């Protein structure tokens, strides 16, 4: 029986909690900003008017200390037990609306708030609101004055102080270095973030601009802070103005000594070959002037620059010439380049036209020397004198032009070209042929193979009349037909 009663009591309490959650309406989370106002809304919903509200109470940290902040009683009115300097009050106190307003928020106002209604006959009903106080940070950035060296040191600092929640800081830079961030929680619940840029300082870094960017919930847009690095270093010196055309008799020549330094340069000193400059040279601070150039100023000029940290120097070798250099103007160089380009283009065009013309001229006919058809031009069928190379098996000893051959007792030596050699017995050989014709025989039929020897002057004249030179250097017959 007791167990059953406990179960019924548990069910009743659960139903009562649901009713509480349904009757008291609040905002679970409210955000406020330091120095501004926060509104904690709380309403009692009872459509049937079945419950009677006897008192409304606001408490802070109900789970621990349970501090009473504001009380409203329909018969006794409002009461604020805690000394809040008038910052906390009901907006329009009533048994249906217990909205609370907190002015000039402080970080200590952050916490959990409970809105509680005392009702009859159901008892107390409450709901809680979590108030989070946001603090807008104070952001700033600045360089750290350092001296050029070899060790890594802090060179710039970016700070976001007294903010809640903590800010995030990023850097935009064009120099090599490292970033170190430090987060500190302050006693009032705010946070301070320090971001440090560290690098090995050099003179080239002096005056370099970089930015740090702060992002935080209370900021409408990121806060961008520009920082200019500051590095102390000895002077960096260069000499300018030498045009490599100092010649004897030149009326004016000058050198300029330029120096970067932090702290700024204080003194400039000119030397020539390690000694004071000659009297013909005029020195005015960082400017050196030679009114009349002579061989006296042929040498090495040195400019020494000092500041509080030390001395920097630069050297320039000056060569005095006997005569002035003839310098081609830029306009002349450009014109020469244009003319040269045009001439090169014309040469390319001419070459292309020449080779095209030569190729077209060579396409007029075929010059195949292996096929020649001889004819008289009278329309009669012509024999086909096509050269067909013999196979190795068909070639005999006579196939070799340089073979030894005997003609009517006259021996042609081995290795001699038959077509180019001359026969000393050409007249005797011709007389024998005429005798054979008188006897009624065809010459050469009974005397073995005959050979035409073109070595005779008359044959050479006939051959020259029959041949014609070509453009490609070859020689062909006028009477032959090439296919």
Coordinates of N, CA and C in Angstrom, one line a residue, residues 268-355:
X268 N 77.8 63.1 -43.0 CA 78.2 62.5 -44.3 C 79.7 62.9 -44.5
X269 N 80.5 62.0 -44.9 CA 81.9 62.2 -45.1 C 82.3 61.6 -46.4
X270 N 83.0 62.3 -47.3 CA 83.5 61.8 -48.6 C 85.0 61.6 -48.6
X271 N 85.4 60.5 -49.2 CA 86.8 60.2 -49.3 C 87.1 59.8 -50.7
X272 N 88.4 60.0 -51.2 CA 88.8 59.5 -52.5 C 90.1 58.7 -52.3
X273 N 90.0 57.4 -52.7 CA 91.1 56.5 -52.4 C 91.6 56.5 -51.0
X274 N 90.6 56.6 -50.1 CA 90.9 56.6 -48.6 C 91.4 57.9 -48.1
X275 N 91.6 58.9 -48.9 CA 92.1 60.2 -48.5 C 91.0 61.3 -48.7
X276 N 91.2 62.5 -48.1 CA 90.3 63.6 -48.4 C 90.2 63.9 -49.9
X277 N 89.1 64.3 -50.4 CA 88.9 64.5 -51.8 C 89.8 65.7 -52.2
X278 N 90.2 65.7 -53.5 CA 91.0 66.8 -54.0 C 90.3 68.1 -54.0
X279 N 91.0 69.2 -54.2 CA 90.4 70.5 -54.2 C 89.5 70.8 -55.3
X280 N 89.6 70.1 -56.4 CA 88.7 70.3 -57.6 C 87.3 69.7 -57.3
X281 N 87.1 69.1 -56.2 CA 85.8 68.5 -55.9 C 85.1 69.3 -54.9
X282 N 83.8 69.6 -55.1 CA 83.0 70.3 -54.1 C 82.1 69.3 -53.4
X283 N 82.1 69.4 -52.1 CA 81.2 68.5 -51.3 C 80.2 69.4 -50.5
X284 N 78.9 69.0 -50.6 CA 77.9 69.7 -49.9 C 77.0 68.6 -49.3
X285 N 77.4 68.2 -48.1 CA 76.6 67.1 -47.4 C 76.7 65.8 -48.1
X286 N 75.5 65.4 -48.6 CA 75.5 64.1 -49.3 C 75.8 64.2 -50.8
X287 N 76.0 65.4 -51.3 CA 76.2 65.7 -52.7 C 77.7 66.0 -53.0
X288 N 78.3 65.3 -54.0 CA 79.7 65.6 -54.4 C 79.6 66.0 -55.9
X289 N 80.3 67.2 -56.2 CA 80.2 67.7 -57.5 C 81.6 68.0 -58.0
X290 N 81.9 67.7 -59.3 CA 83.1 68.0 -60.0 C 82.8 68.9 -61.2
X291 N 83.3 70.2 -61.0 CA 83.0 71.2 -62.0 C 83.7 70.9 -63.4
X292 N 85.0 70.6 -63.3 CA 85.8 70.3 -64.5 C 86.5 69.0 -64.2
X293 N 86.2 68.0 -65.0 CA 86.7 66.7 -64.8 C 88.1 66.6 -65.4
X294 N 89.0 66.1 -64.6 CA 90.4 65.8 -65.0 C 90.8 64.4 -64.5
X295 N 92.0 64.0 -64.8 CA 92.5 62.7 -64.3 C 92.7 62.7 -62.8
X296 N 92.6 63.9 -62.1 CA 92.7 63.9 -60.7 C 91.6 63.2 -60.0
X297 N 90.4 63.1 -60.6 CA 89.3 62.4 -60.0 C 89.1 61.0 -60.4
X298 N 90.2 60.4 -61.0 CA 90.1 59.0 -61.4 C 90.5 58.2 -60.2
X299 N 89.5 57.4 -59.7 CA 89.8 56.6 -58.5 C 88.5 56.1 -57.9
X300 N 88.6 55.8 -56.6 CA 87.5 55.2 -55.8 C 87.0 56.2 -54.8
X301 N 85.7 56.6 -54.9 CA 85.1 57.5 -54.0 C 84.3 56.7 -52.9
X302 N 84.4 57.1 -51.7 CA 83.7 56.5 -50.5 C 82.9 57.5 -49.8
X303 N 81.6 57.1 -49.5 CA 80.7 57.9 -48.7 C 80.5 57.2 -47.4
X304 N 80.8 57.9 -46.3 CA 80.6 57.4 -44.9 C 79.5 58.2 -44.3
X305 N 78.5 57.4 -43.7 CA 77.4 58.0 -43.0 C 77.3 57.5 -41.6
X306 N 77.0 58.3 -40.7 CA 76.9 57.9 -39.3 C 75.6 58.4 -38.7
X307 N 75.2 57.6 -37.7 CA 74.0 58.0 -36.8 C 74.4 57.5 -35.4
X308 N 73.4 57.5 -34.5 CA 73.7 57.3 -33.1 C 74.2 55.8 -32.8
X309 N 73.9 54.9 -33.8 CA 74.2 53.5 -33.6 C 75.6 53.1 -34.2
X310 N 76.0 53.9 -35.2 CA 77.3 53.6 -35.8 C 77.4 54.2 -37.2
X311 N 78.3 53.5 -38.0 CA 78.6 54.1 -39.3 C 78.3 53.1 -40.4
X312 N 77.9 53.6 -41.6 CA 77.7 52.8 -42.8 C 78.4 53.5 -43.9
X313 N 78.9 52.7 -44.9 CA 79.6 53.3 -46.0 C 79.3 52.6 -47.3
X314 N 79.7 53.3 -48.4 CA 79.5 52.7 -49.8 C 80.6 53.3 -50.6
X315 N 81.0 52.5 -51.7 CA 82.1 52.9 -52.6 C 81.7 52.9 -54.0
X316 N 82.3 53.8 -54.8 CA 82.0 53.9 -56.2 C 83.4 54.1 -57.0
X317 N 83.7 53.2 -57.9 CA 84.9 53.4 -58.8 C 84.6 54.3 -60.0
X318 N 85.3 55.3 -60.1 CA 85.2 56.3 -61.2 C 86.3 56.2 -62.2
X319 N 86.0 56.0 -63.5 CA 87.0 55.9 -64.5 C 86.9 57.2 -65.4
X320 N 88.0 58.0 -65.4 CA 88.0 59.2 -66.3 C 88.6 58.8 -67.7
X321 N 87.8 59.0 -68.7 CA 88.2 58.7 -70.1 C 88.8 59.9 -70.8
X322 N 89.5 59.6 -71.8 CA 90.2 60.6 -72.6 C 89.1 61.4 -73.4
X323 N 88.1 60.6 -74.0 CA 87.1 61.3 -74.8 C 85.7 60.7 -74.3
X324 N 84.7 61.5 -74.6 CA 83.4 61.1 -74.2 C 82.9 59.9 -75.0
X325 N 82.2 59.0 -74.4 CA 81.6 57.9 -75.1 C 80.4 58.3 -76.0
X326 N 80.4 57.8 -77.2 CA 79.2 58.0 -78.1 C 78.1 57.1 -77.7
X327 N 77.1 57.7 -77.2 CA 76.0 56.8 -76.7 C 74.8 57.0 -77.6
X328 N 74.4 55.9 -78.1 CA 73.2 55.9 -79.0 C 72.0 56.1 -78.2
X329 N 71.2 57.1 -78.7 CA 69.9 57.4 -78.0 C 68.9 56.2 -78.1
X330 N 68.0 56.2 -77.2 CA 67.0 55.2 -77.2 C 66.2 55.2 -78.4
X331 N 65.9 56.4 -78.9 CA 65.1 56.5 -80.2 C 65.9 55.9 -81.3
X332 N 67.2 56.1 -81.4 CA 68.0 55.6 -82.5 C 68.1 54.0 -82.4
X333 N 68.2 53.5 -81.2 CA 68.2 52.1 -81.0 C 66.9 51.4 -81.4
X334 N 65.8 52.1 -81.0 CA 64.5 51.6 -81.4 C 64.3 51.6 -82.9
X335 N 64.7 52.7 -83.5 CA 64.6 52.8 -85.0 C 65.5 51.7 -85.7
X336 N 66.7 51.5 -85.2 CA 67.6 50.5 -85.8 C 67.0 49.1 -85.7
X337 N 66.4 48.9 -84.5 CA 65.7 47.5 -84.3 C 64.6 47.3 -85.3
X338 N 63.8 48.4 -85.5 CA 62.6 48.3 -86.4 C 63.1 48.0 -87.8
X339 N 64.1 48.8 -88.2 CA 64.6 48.6 -89.6 C 65.2 47.3 -89.8
X340 N 66.0 46.8 -88.8 CA 66.5 45.4 -88.9 C 65.5 44.4 -89.0
X341 N 64.4 44.5 -88.2 CA 63.3 43.6 -88.3 C 62.6 43.6 -89.7
X342 N 62.4 44.8 -90.3 CA 61.8 44.8 -91.6 C 62.7 44.2 -92.6
X343 N 64.0 44.4 -92.6 CA 64.9 43.8 -93.6 C 64.9 42.3 -93.4
X344 N 64.9 41.8 -92.2 CA 64.9 40.4 -92.0 C 63.6 39.8 -92.6
X345 N 62.5 40.4 -92.4 CA 61.2 40.0 -92.9 C 61.3 39.9 -94.4
X346 N 61.8 41.0 -95.0 CA 61.9 41.0 -96.5 C 62.8 39.9 -97.0
X347 N 63.9 39.6 -96.3 CA 64.8 38.5 -96.8 C 64.0 37.2 -96.7
X348 N 63.3 37.0 -95.7 CA 62.5 35.7 -95.5 C 61.5 35.6 -96.7
X349 N 60.8 36.7 -97.0 CA 59.8 36.6 -98.0 C 60.5 36.3 -99.4
X350 N 61.6 36.9 -99.7 CA 62.3 36.7 -100.9 C 62.8 35.2 -101.0
X351 N 63.3 34.6 -100.0 CA 63.7 33.3 -100.0 C 62.5 32.3 -100.3
X352 N 61.4 32.6 -99.6 CA 60.2 31.8 -99.8 C 59.8 31.8 -101.3
X353 N 59.7 33.1 -101.8 CA 59.3 33.2 -103.2 C 60.2 32.5 -104.2
X354 N 61.6 32.6 -103.9 CA 62.5 31.9 -104.8 C 62.4 30.4 -104.8
X355 N 62.2 29.8 -103.6 CA 62.1 28.4 -103.5 C 60.8 27.9 -104.1

